[in-house]
Tab-separated table of C-alpha atoms in Angstrom:
chain	number	residue	atom	x	y	z
A	15	MET	CA	-54.753	-8.725	3.261
A	16	GLU	CA	-53.371	-8.421	6.781
A	17	GLN	CA	-55.090	-7.717	10.076
A	18	GLN	CA	-53.992	-6.515	13.477
A	19	ILE	CA	-56.060	-8.104	16.225
A	20	TYR	CA	-55.881	-7.370	19.938
A	21	LYS	CA	-55.308	-10.552	21.962
A	22	GLY	CA	-53.939	-9.000	25.126
A	23	LYS	CA	-51.332	-7.532	22.790
A	24	LEU	CA	-51.669	-6.290	19.224
A	25	THR	CA	-51.106	-9.358	17.042
A	26	GLN	CA	-50.423	-9.404	13.309
A	27	PHE	CA	-52.476	-11.862	11.220
A	28	HIS	CA	-52.006	-12.925	7.590
A	29	TRP	CA	-54.082	-14.962	5.153
A	30	LEU	CA	-52.519	-18.407	4.639
A	31	LYS	CA	-53.678	-21.263	2.427
A	32	ILE	CA	-54.375	-24.709	3.871
A	33	THR	CA	-52.199	-27.181	1.954
A	34	LYS	CA	-53.004	-30.317	3.943
A	35	LYS	CA	-55.770	-31.433	6.287
A	36	GLU	CA	-55.714	-34.806	8.019
A	37	GLU	CA	-57.944	-36.507	10.567
A	38	LEU	CA	-55.643	-37.961	13.241
A	39	THR	CA	-58.051	-39.576	15.695
A	40	LYS	CA	-61.812	-39.419	16.227
A	41	ASN	CA	-61.473	-36.000	17.871
A	42	THR	CA	-58.202	-34.530	16.563
A	43	PHE	CA	-56.975	-33.312	13.187
A	44	SER	CA	-54.025	-31.496	11.685
A	45	LEU	CA	-53.727	-28.490	9.394
A	46	GLU	CA	-50.708	-27.539	7.322
A	47	PHE	CA	-50.218	-24.110	5.780
A	48	ASP	CA	-48.220	-22.857	2.847
A	49	ILE	CA	-45.967	-19.889	3.682
A	50	PRO	CA	-45.600	-17.530	0.691
A	51	GLU	CA	-42.105	-16.305	-0.035
A	52	ASN	CA	-42.982	-12.722	0.934
A	53	LEU	CA	-44.065	-13.905	4.428
A	54	LYS	CA	-41.147	-16.211	5.230
A	55	GLU	CA	-39.622	-13.694	7.636
A	56	ASN	CA	-42.962	-13.057	9.371
A	57	PHE	CA	-43.391	-16.757	10.081
A	58	ARG	CA	-39.943	-17.648	11.345
A	59	PHE	CA	-40.445	-19.475	14.629
A	60	GLU	CA	-38.772	-21.425	17.388
A	61	ALA	CA	-39.666	-24.949	18.418
A	62	GLY	CA	-42.423	-24.898	21.027
A	63	GLN	CA	-44.178	-21.764	19.762
A	64	PHE	CA	-47.792	-21.381	18.630
A	65	VAL	CA	-49.927	-19.414	16.193
A	66	SER	CA	-53.484	-18.153	16.535
A	67	ILE	CA	-56.157	-18.880	13.966
A	68	LYS	CA	-59.148	-16.641	13.325
A	69	PHE	CA	-62.148	-18.406	11.814
A	70	GLN	CA	-65.916	-18.228	11.677
A	71	SER	CA	-68.176	-20.483	13.738
A	72	HIS	CA	-71.950	-20.069	13.400
A	73	GLY	CA	-71.407	-16.557	12.075
A	74	VAL	CA	-69.180	-15.481	14.975
A	75	ASP	CA	-65.437	-14.760	14.781
A	76	VAL	CA	-63.338	-17.107	16.928
A	77	ILE	CA	-59.627	-16.816	17.724
A	78	ASN	CA	-57.842	-19.890	19.117
A	79	ASP	CA	-54.178	-20.647	19.802
A	80	TYR	CA	-52.579	-23.850	18.475
A	81	SER	CA	-49.052	-25.141	19.024
A	82	MET	CA	-46.996	-26.037	15.986
A	83	THR	CA	-45.905	-29.631	15.488
A	84	SER	CA	-43.523	-28.642	12.711
A	85	ALA	CA	-39.884	-27.860	13.477
A	86	PRO	CA	-38.294	-24.640	12.176
A	87	TYR	CA	-36.080	-26.485	9.672
A	88	GLU	CA	-39.184	-27.937	7.965
A	89	ASN	CA	-40.173	-24.467	6.664
A	90	LYS	CA	-43.908	-24.974	7.147
A	91	ILE	CA	-46.632	-24.403	9.723
A	92	SER	CA	-48.270	-27.635	10.908
A	93	LEU	CA	-50.817	-27.670	13.723
A	94	GLY	CA	-52.447	-30.394	15.805
A	95	ILE	CA	-56.001	-29.464	16.852
A	96	LYS	CA	-58.414	-31.089	19.293
A	97	ILE	CA	-62.160	-30.846	18.730
A	98	ASN	CA	-63.226	-30.145	22.273
A	99	SER	CA	-64.736	-26.665	22.567
A	100	PRO	CA	-68.103	-26.676	24.419
A	101	ASP	CA	-69.615	-24.241	21.900
A	102	GLY	CA	-68.708	-26.467	18.947
A	103	ALA	CA	-66.438	-23.823	17.422
A	104	VAL	CA	-63.542	-26.161	16.643
A	105	SER	CA	-65.862	-28.708	15.041
A	106	GLN	CA	-66.882	-25.892	12.680
A	107	LEU	CA	-63.220	-25.293	11.882
A	108	PHE	CA	-62.875	-28.988	11.052
A	109	LYS	CA	-66.064	-29.190	8.974
A	110	ASN	CA	-65.978	-25.897	7.093
A	111	TYR	CA	-62.335	-25.398	6.123
A	112	ASN	CA	-60.499	-27.656	3.702
A	113	GLU	CA	-57.383	-27.830	1.550
A	114	GLY	CA	-57.183	-24.773	-0.691
A	115	ASP	CA	-59.122	-22.529	1.711
A	116	GLU	CA	-57.467	-19.570	3.411
A	117	LEU	CA	-57.479	-18.683	7.103
A	118	LEU	CA	-56.180	-15.750	9.087
A	119	VAL	CA	-53.089	-17.004	10.929
A	120	SER	CA	-51.092	-14.939	13.407
A	121	GLU	CA	-47.358	-14.533	13.382
A	122	PRO	CA	-45.753	-17.062	15.782
A	123	GLY	CA	-45.596	-16.329	19.500
A	124	GLY	CA	-45.102	-17.972	22.853
A	125	ARG	CA	-42.078	-18.731	24.997
A	126	PHE	CA	-42.243	-22.457	25.564
A	127	THR	CA	-38.743	-22.506	24.103
A	128	ILE	CA	-35.231	-23.545	25.085
A	129	VAL	CA	-31.820	-22.435	23.880
A	130	SER	CA	-30.273	-24.744	21.294
A	131	LYS	CA	-26.824	-26.098	22.238
A	132	PRO	CA	-25.546	-28.195	19.317
A	133	SER	CA	-22.042	-28.688	20.723
A	134	GLU	CA	-23.056	-29.922	24.191
A	135	PHE	CA	-23.918	-33.349	25.579
A	136	ARG	CA	-27.418	-32.896	27.017
A	137	THR	CA	-30.251	-34.970	28.431
A	138	ILE	CA	-33.770	-33.629	27.919
A	139	VAL	CA	-36.942	-35.224	29.270
A	140	GLY	CA	-40.431	-34.514	27.940
A	141	PHE	CA	-43.809	-35.191	29.547
A	142	ALA	CA	-46.972	-34.812	27.471
A	143	ALA	CA	-50.629	-35.738	27.752
A	144	GLY	CA	-53.148	-35.810	24.908
A	145	ILE	CA	-52.942	-32.822	22.586
A	146	GLY	CA	-50.048	-31.578	24.746
A	147	ILE	CA	-47.785	-33.645	22.511
A	148	THR	CA	-47.908	-30.938	19.809
A	149	PRO	CA	-45.175	-28.521	21.013
A	150	ILE	CA	-43.135	-31.413	22.440
A	151	LEU	CA	-43.095	-33.003	18.977
A	152	SER	CA	-41.794	-29.738	17.514
A	153	HIS	CA	-39.088	-29.576	20.198
A	154	PHE	CA	-37.965	-33.169	19.790
A	155	LYS	CA	-37.773	-33.006	15.993
A	156	ASN	CA	-35.766	-29.801	16.227
A	157	ILE	CA	-33.371	-31.142	18.873
A	158	LEU	CA	-32.756	-34.387	16.968
A	159	HIS	CA	-32.030	-32.336	13.842
A	160	ASN	CA	-29.746	-29.732	15.426
A	161	GLU	CA	-28.142	-31.349	18.470
A	162	PRO	CA	-26.268	-34.563	17.571
A	163	ARG	CA	-25.052	-35.043	21.171
A	164	THR	CA	-28.404	-34.641	22.938
A	165	ARG	CA	-30.412	-37.647	24.134
A	166	LEU	CA	-34.163	-37.458	24.662
A	167	PHE	CA	-36.726	-39.311	26.756
A	168	LEU	CA	-40.454	-38.875	26.126
A	169	PHE	CA	-43.201	-39.986	28.509
A	170	TYR	CA	-46.521	-39.575	26.743
A	171	GLY	CA	-49.906	-40.145	28.391
A	172	SER	CA	-53.139	-40.875	26.547
A	173	LYS	CA	-56.573	-42.216	27.475
A	174	THR	CA	-56.356	-45.211	25.154
A	175	TYR	CA	-54.202	-46.548	22.319
A	176	GLU	CA	-56.704	-45.215	19.768
A	177	ASP	CA	-56.439	-41.725	21.256
A	178	LEU	CA	-52.666	-41.521	20.733
A	179	ILE	CA	-51.868	-38.564	18.498
A	180	TYR	CA	-48.897	-38.619	16.100
A	181	ARG	CA	-48.019	-42.208	17.024
A	182	ASP	CA	-46.567	-42.886	13.547
A	183	GLN	CA	-44.390	-39.762	13.562
A	184	LEU	CA	-43.118	-40.499	17.040
A	185	ASP	CA	-42.381	-44.145	16.298
A	186	ASN	CA	-40.525	-43.169	13.105
A	187	LEU	CA	-38.412	-40.700	15.066
A	188	ALA	CA	-37.588	-43.408	17.594
A	189	ARG	CA	-36.676	-45.900	14.843
A	190	ASN	CA	-34.452	-43.423	13.027
A	191	CYS	CA	-32.825	-42.047	16.180
A	192	GLY	CA	-33.072	-45.059	18.477
A	193	ASP	CA	-29.760	-44.406	20.173
A	194	ARG	CA	-30.833	-40.877	21.140
A	195	LEU	CA	-34.611	-41.060	21.637
A	196	GLN	CA	-36.665	-43.347	23.843
A	197	ILE	CA	-40.472	-43.080	24.003
A	198	PHE	CA	-42.763	-44.566	26.657
A	199	TYR	CA	-46.554	-44.540	26.304
A	200	PHE	CA	-48.939	-44.510	29.278
A	201	PHE	CA	-52.687	-45.158	29.171
A	202	SER	CA	-55.155	-43.918	31.781
A	203	GLN	CA	-58.284	-45.727	30.523
A	204	GLU	CA	-56.906	-48.877	28.919
A	205	LYS	CA	-55.291	-51.763	30.743
A	206	THR	CA	-51.749	-52.575	29.653
A	207	PRO	CA	-49.856	-55.907	29.820
A	208	ASN	CA	-47.313	-54.156	32.034
A	209	SER	CA	-49.085	-52.295	34.854
A	210	PHE	CA	-46.206	-49.809	34.930
A	211	PHE	CA	-47.696	-48.112	31.844
A	212	TYR	CA	-51.256	-47.952	33.191
A	213	GLY	CA	-52.377	-44.718	34.827
A	214	ARG	CA	-51.822	-40.984	34.587
A	215	LEU	CA	-48.484	-39.233	34.588
A	216	ASP	CA	-48.247	-37.894	38.128
A	217	GLU	CA	-45.866	-37.713	41.073
A	218	LYS	CA	-46.092	-41.434	41.832
A	219	LYS	CA	-45.473	-42.334	38.209
A	220	LEU	CA	-42.496	-39.964	38.074
A	221	ASN	CA	-40.951	-41.703	41.087
A	222	LEU	CA	-41.270	-45.020	39.260
A	223	ILE	CA	-39.845	-43.548	36.053
A	224	ILE	CA	-36.806	-42.192	37.906
A	225	ASN	CA	-36.191	-45.467	39.729
A	226	GLN	CA	-36.952	-47.932	36.942
A	227	ILE	CA	-36.210	-46.174	33.629
A	228	LEU	CA	-33.918	-43.233	34.339
A	229	HIS	CA	-31.764	-45.035	36.893
A	230	LEU	CA	-28.704	-46.519	35.140
A	231	ASP	CA	-26.537	-44.210	33.059
A	232	ASP	CA	-24.224	-45.986	30.634
A	233	THR	CA	-22.260	-42.770	30.128
A	234	ASP	CA	-21.485	-42.334	33.838
A	235	GLU	CA	-21.514	-45.343	36.157
A	236	GLU	CA	-21.446	-43.141	39.260
A	237	SER	CA	-24.728	-41.334	38.556
A	238	THR	CA	-28.202	-41.949	37.149
A	239	ILE	CA	-29.804	-40.666	33.951
A	240	TRP	CA	-32.063	-38.461	36.093
A	241	ASP	CA	-28.981	-36.875	37.664
A	242	ALA	CA	-27.884	-35.852	34.165
A	243	VAL	CA	-31.178	-34.217	33.110
A	244	ASP	CA	-30.554	-30.686	31.825
A	245	GLU	CA	-34.058	-29.582	30.814
A	246	VAL	CA	-37.611	-30.806	31.413
A	247	LEU	CA	-40.463	-30.007	29.008
A	248	ILE	CA	-44.070	-30.510	30.153
A	249	CYS	CA	-47.285	-29.892	28.221
A	250	GLY	CA	-50.776	-30.912	29.245
A	251	LYS	CA	-53.580	-29.905	31.554
A	252	GLY	CA	-52.877	-27.649	34.503
A	253	ASP	CA	-53.170	-30.297	37.212
A	254	MET	CA	-50.696	-32.540	35.407
A	255	ILE	CA	-48.235	-29.687	34.930
A	256	LYS	CA	-48.521	-28.632	38.568
A	257	THR	CA	-47.977	-32.177	39.830
A	258	LEU	CA	-45.044	-32.997	37.547
A	259	ALA	CA	-43.334	-29.598	37.798
A	260	ASN	CA	-43.325	-29.759	41.583
A	261	ALA	CA	-42.222	-33.402	41.569
A	262	CYS	CA	-39.324	-32.606	39.205
A	263	TYR	CA	-38.345	-29.661	41.396
A	264	HIS	CA	-38.393	-31.782	44.546
A	265	HIS	CA	-36.267	-34.358	42.726
A	266	GLY	CA	-33.539	-31.786	42.138
A	267	ILE	CA	-34.337	-30.059	38.834
A	268	PRO	CA	-34.054	-26.240	39.198
A	269	LYS	CA	-37.246	-24.331	38.385
A	270	LYS	CA	-35.466	-22.431	35.615
A	271	ASN	CA	-34.886	-25.739	33.821
A	272	ILE	CA	-38.517	-26.888	34.077
A	273	HIS	CA	-40.501	-25.512	31.142
A	274	PHE	CA	-44.229	-25.965	30.692
A	275	GLU	CA	-47.092	-25.037	28.393
A	276	LEU	CA	-50.828	-25.223	29.115
A	277	PHE	CA	-53.347	-26.148	26.445
A	278	GLU	CA	-56.339	-24.827	28.382
A	279	GLU	CA	-57.129	-22.155	30.959
A	280	TYR	CA	-55.766	-22.860	34.435
A	281	ASN	CA	-56.337	-20.592	37.414
A	282	ASP	CA	-54.141	-22.169	40.073
A	283	ASP	CA	-50.499	-21.460	40.924
A	284	ILE	CA	-48.057	-24.021	39.542
A	285	TYR	CA	-45.687	-23.727	42.501
A	286	PRO	CA	-46.893	-23.025	46.058
A	287	ILE	CA	-46.472	-19.466	47.314
A	288	GLU	CA	-43.695	-19.571	49.873
A	289	LYS	CA	-43.531	-15.894	50.833
A	290	GLN	CA	-45.535	-13.876	53.342
A	291	PHE	CA	-46.442	-10.239	52.676
A	292	PRO	CA	-47.479	-7.392	54.973
A	293	LEU	CA	-51.221	-6.790	54.644
A	294	LEU	CA	-52.158	-3.613	52.772
A	295	LYS	CA	-55.704	-2.292	52.591
A	296	ASN	CA	-57.357	0.031	50.066
A	297	VAL	CA	-54.741	-0.290	47.332
A	298	GLU	CA	-55.242	2.259	44.545
A	299	ILE	CA	-54.843	0.895	41.004
A	300	ASP	CA	-54.523	3.007	37.857
A	301	PHE	CA	-54.066	1.189	34.568
A	302	LYS	CA	-54.048	1.866	30.850
A	303	MET	CA	-55.483	-0.546	28.279
A	304	LEU	CA	-56.227	0.045	24.588
A	305	GLY	CA	-55.530	3.722	25.157
A	306	LYS	CA	-58.170	4.043	27.858
A	307	GLU	CA	-57.392	5.004	31.465
A	308	TYR	CA	-58.966	3.116	34.377
A	309	HIS	CA	-58.977	3.735	38.129
A	310	THR	CA	-60.152	1.502	40.945
A	311	GLU	CA	-59.322	0.436	44.476
A	312	LEU	CA	-58.505	-3.065	45.646
A	313	PRO	CA	-59.785	-3.908	49.148
A	314	ASP	CA	-56.386	-5.398	50.078
A	315	ASN	CA	-53.372	-7.282	48.686
A	316	LYS	CA	-54.404	-10.770	49.762
A	317	GLU	CA	-55.010	-11.780	46.129
A	318	LYS	CA	-53.040	-11.164	42.946
A	319	ILE	CA	-53.747	-8.008	40.950
A	320	LEU	CA	-55.194	-9.584	37.782
A	321	GLN	CA	-57.559	-11.865	39.677
A	322	GLN	CA	-58.916	-8.933	41.673
A	323	LEU	CA	-59.419	-6.784	38.571
A	324	LEU	CA	-61.279	-9.654	36.867
A	325	SER	CA	-63.528	-10.122	39.894
A	326	MET	CA	-64.397	-6.424	39.561
A	327	LYS	CA	-65.387	-7.082	35.894
A	328	PHE	CA	-62.583	-5.098	34.262
A	329	PRO	CA	-61.828	-6.491	30.756
A	330	VAL	CA	-58.123	-7.063	31.418
A	331	PRO	CA	-56.352	-9.566	29.136
A	332	TYR	CA	-55.588	-13.043	30.443
A	333	SER	CA	-55.492	-16.678	29.459
A	334	CYS	CA	-53.845	-18.998	31.973
A	335	LYS	CA	-53.664	-16.936	35.217
A	336	SER	CA	-50.578	-19.003	36.069
A	337	GLY	CA	-47.679	-16.888	34.788
A	338	ILE	CA	-47.169	-18.989	31.659
A	339	CYS	CA	-48.884	-17.444	28.624
A	340	GLY	CA	-47.893	-13.776	28.995
A	341	SER	CA	-51.338	-12.424	28.011
A	342	CYS	CA	-51.454	-10.204	31.115
A	343	GLU	CA	-47.967	-8.732	30.621
A	344	CYS	CA	-47.874	-5.043	31.522
A	345	ILE	CA	-45.448	-2.329	32.594
A	346	LEU	CA	-45.289	-1.313	36.239
A	347	GLU	CA	-45.068	2.480	35.928
A	348	GLU	CA	-45.524	3.294	39.605
A	349	GLY	CA	-45.511	1.398	42.876
A	350	ASP	CA	-44.051	-1.909	44.022
A	351	VAL	CA	-45.186	-5.496	43.448
A	352	GLU	CA	-43.879	-8.988	44.149
A	353	LEU	CA	-43.730	-11.178	41.014
A	354	LEU	CA	-44.323	-14.633	42.485
A	355	GLU	CA	-43.530	-16.860	39.509
A	356	ASN	CA	-42.488	-16.119	35.956
A	357	GLU	CA	-42.289	-18.647	33.137
A	358	TYR	CA	-42.616	-15.943	30.484
A	359	LEU	CA	-40.696	-12.694	30.956
A	360	THR	CA	-37.010	-12.386	30.151
A	361	GLU	CA	-34.547	-10.814	32.576
A	362	LYS	CA	-34.274	-7.763	30.318
A	363	GLU	CA	-38.042	-7.314	30.319
A	364	GLU	CA	-38.157	-7.545	34.100
A	365	GLU	CA	-35.370	-4.952	34.319
A	366	LYS	CA	-37.511	-2.631	32.165
A	367	GLY	CA	-40.380	-2.926	34.639
A	368	HIS	CA	-42.488	-5.552	32.877
A	369	ILE	CA	-44.592	-7.759	35.139
A	370	LEU	CA	-47.314	-10.416	34.839
A	371	ALA	CA	-50.453	-9.114	36.548
A	372	CYS	CA	-51.688	-12.644	37.275
A	373	MET	CA	-48.574	-13.375	39.353
A	374	SER	CA	-48.176	-9.986	41.056
A	375	ILE	CA	-49.008	-9.060	44.649
A	376	ALA	CA	-49.218	-5.348	45.504
A	377	LYS	CA	-46.555	-4.172	47.974
A	378	SER	CA	-47.420	-0.471	47.907
A	379	LYS	CA	-50.629	1.498	48.448
A	380	LYS	CA	-50.633	2.843	44.896
A	381	ILE	CA	-49.968	0.883	41.677
A	382	LYS	CA	-49.929	2.152	38.099
A	383	LEU	CA	-49.905	-0.334	35.202
A	384	ASN	CA	-49.774	-0.091	31.414
A	385	PHE	CA	-51.185	-3.085	29.528
A	386	ASP	CA	-50.490	-1.376	26.174
A	387	LEU	CA	-46.730	-1.835	26.783
A	388	THR	CA	-45.986	1.584	25.316
């Protein structure tokens, strides 16, 4: 049985059997799914992507997104899950579903991905906090498997040693690929013998990392390791991403090479808005969603389109409100907008008129949008 479920976009779900369930820490666990031969093509994925799971909690259907920890070459879907929902939904997932049970799992999605370059010498740095290690683990396994010339540095923050997720997997990767992978653990609520590794990953910590860990480059005596960084991967809470992304940018990494993924809703801009726009009042908005036509008027263009529609109680799709997840992707059919930041859309999609409503400021008195993307 298959289902199509609307999650901002129409998403295809399939029944998959749980083949392995493991408690990782006191509040995290992993699920592994068997992929039947007839669904292999449906579940092809790239490192860094996620799937959605539909399950029942207290008689109510719940749909949550979870990043895969498995790499594409492993030919399986493995997820790391944190039990942290206020309504207790995820604890129900942990308690009520076991090996042999089936769950509705969506086809893979998400664009926290990078282009593989097996023939190049690259340096890639990852920053993760808590459950944010899940897509980074997928990336690092995939890069180590496919890119023999790439070196990796991981800076992973956790509350305490006991809260570290996937410590064994990470340490095994480092042992087996010690010349290409270095991992550094940081603890925010547990004192460490070396004070360098105590505290959160933030701008101050990044400065120390650049100056004390990523400073000498054995492959090029005239530059530092940080100078050679090609890509940065960040996954964690919004405040951490905002702090580190801006710090990396100010330390010379282009925005297009800084990739990030949120694991919870975040309503703030990652990068500060640097542009000024002429004030427009009484902006007309027409939009289509799930085949239904809507019309309203925004008082002005001081705020982004999605945020204003939400404040007016329209059921428009969203998740992060920060231009990362793509839930609010729509087609601009009429009018003009300024897309402030975009971590999701491709150049081809932008050329076809696709925008992210959460990152768009109206620049004309009339705007027409299509959230159905048809």
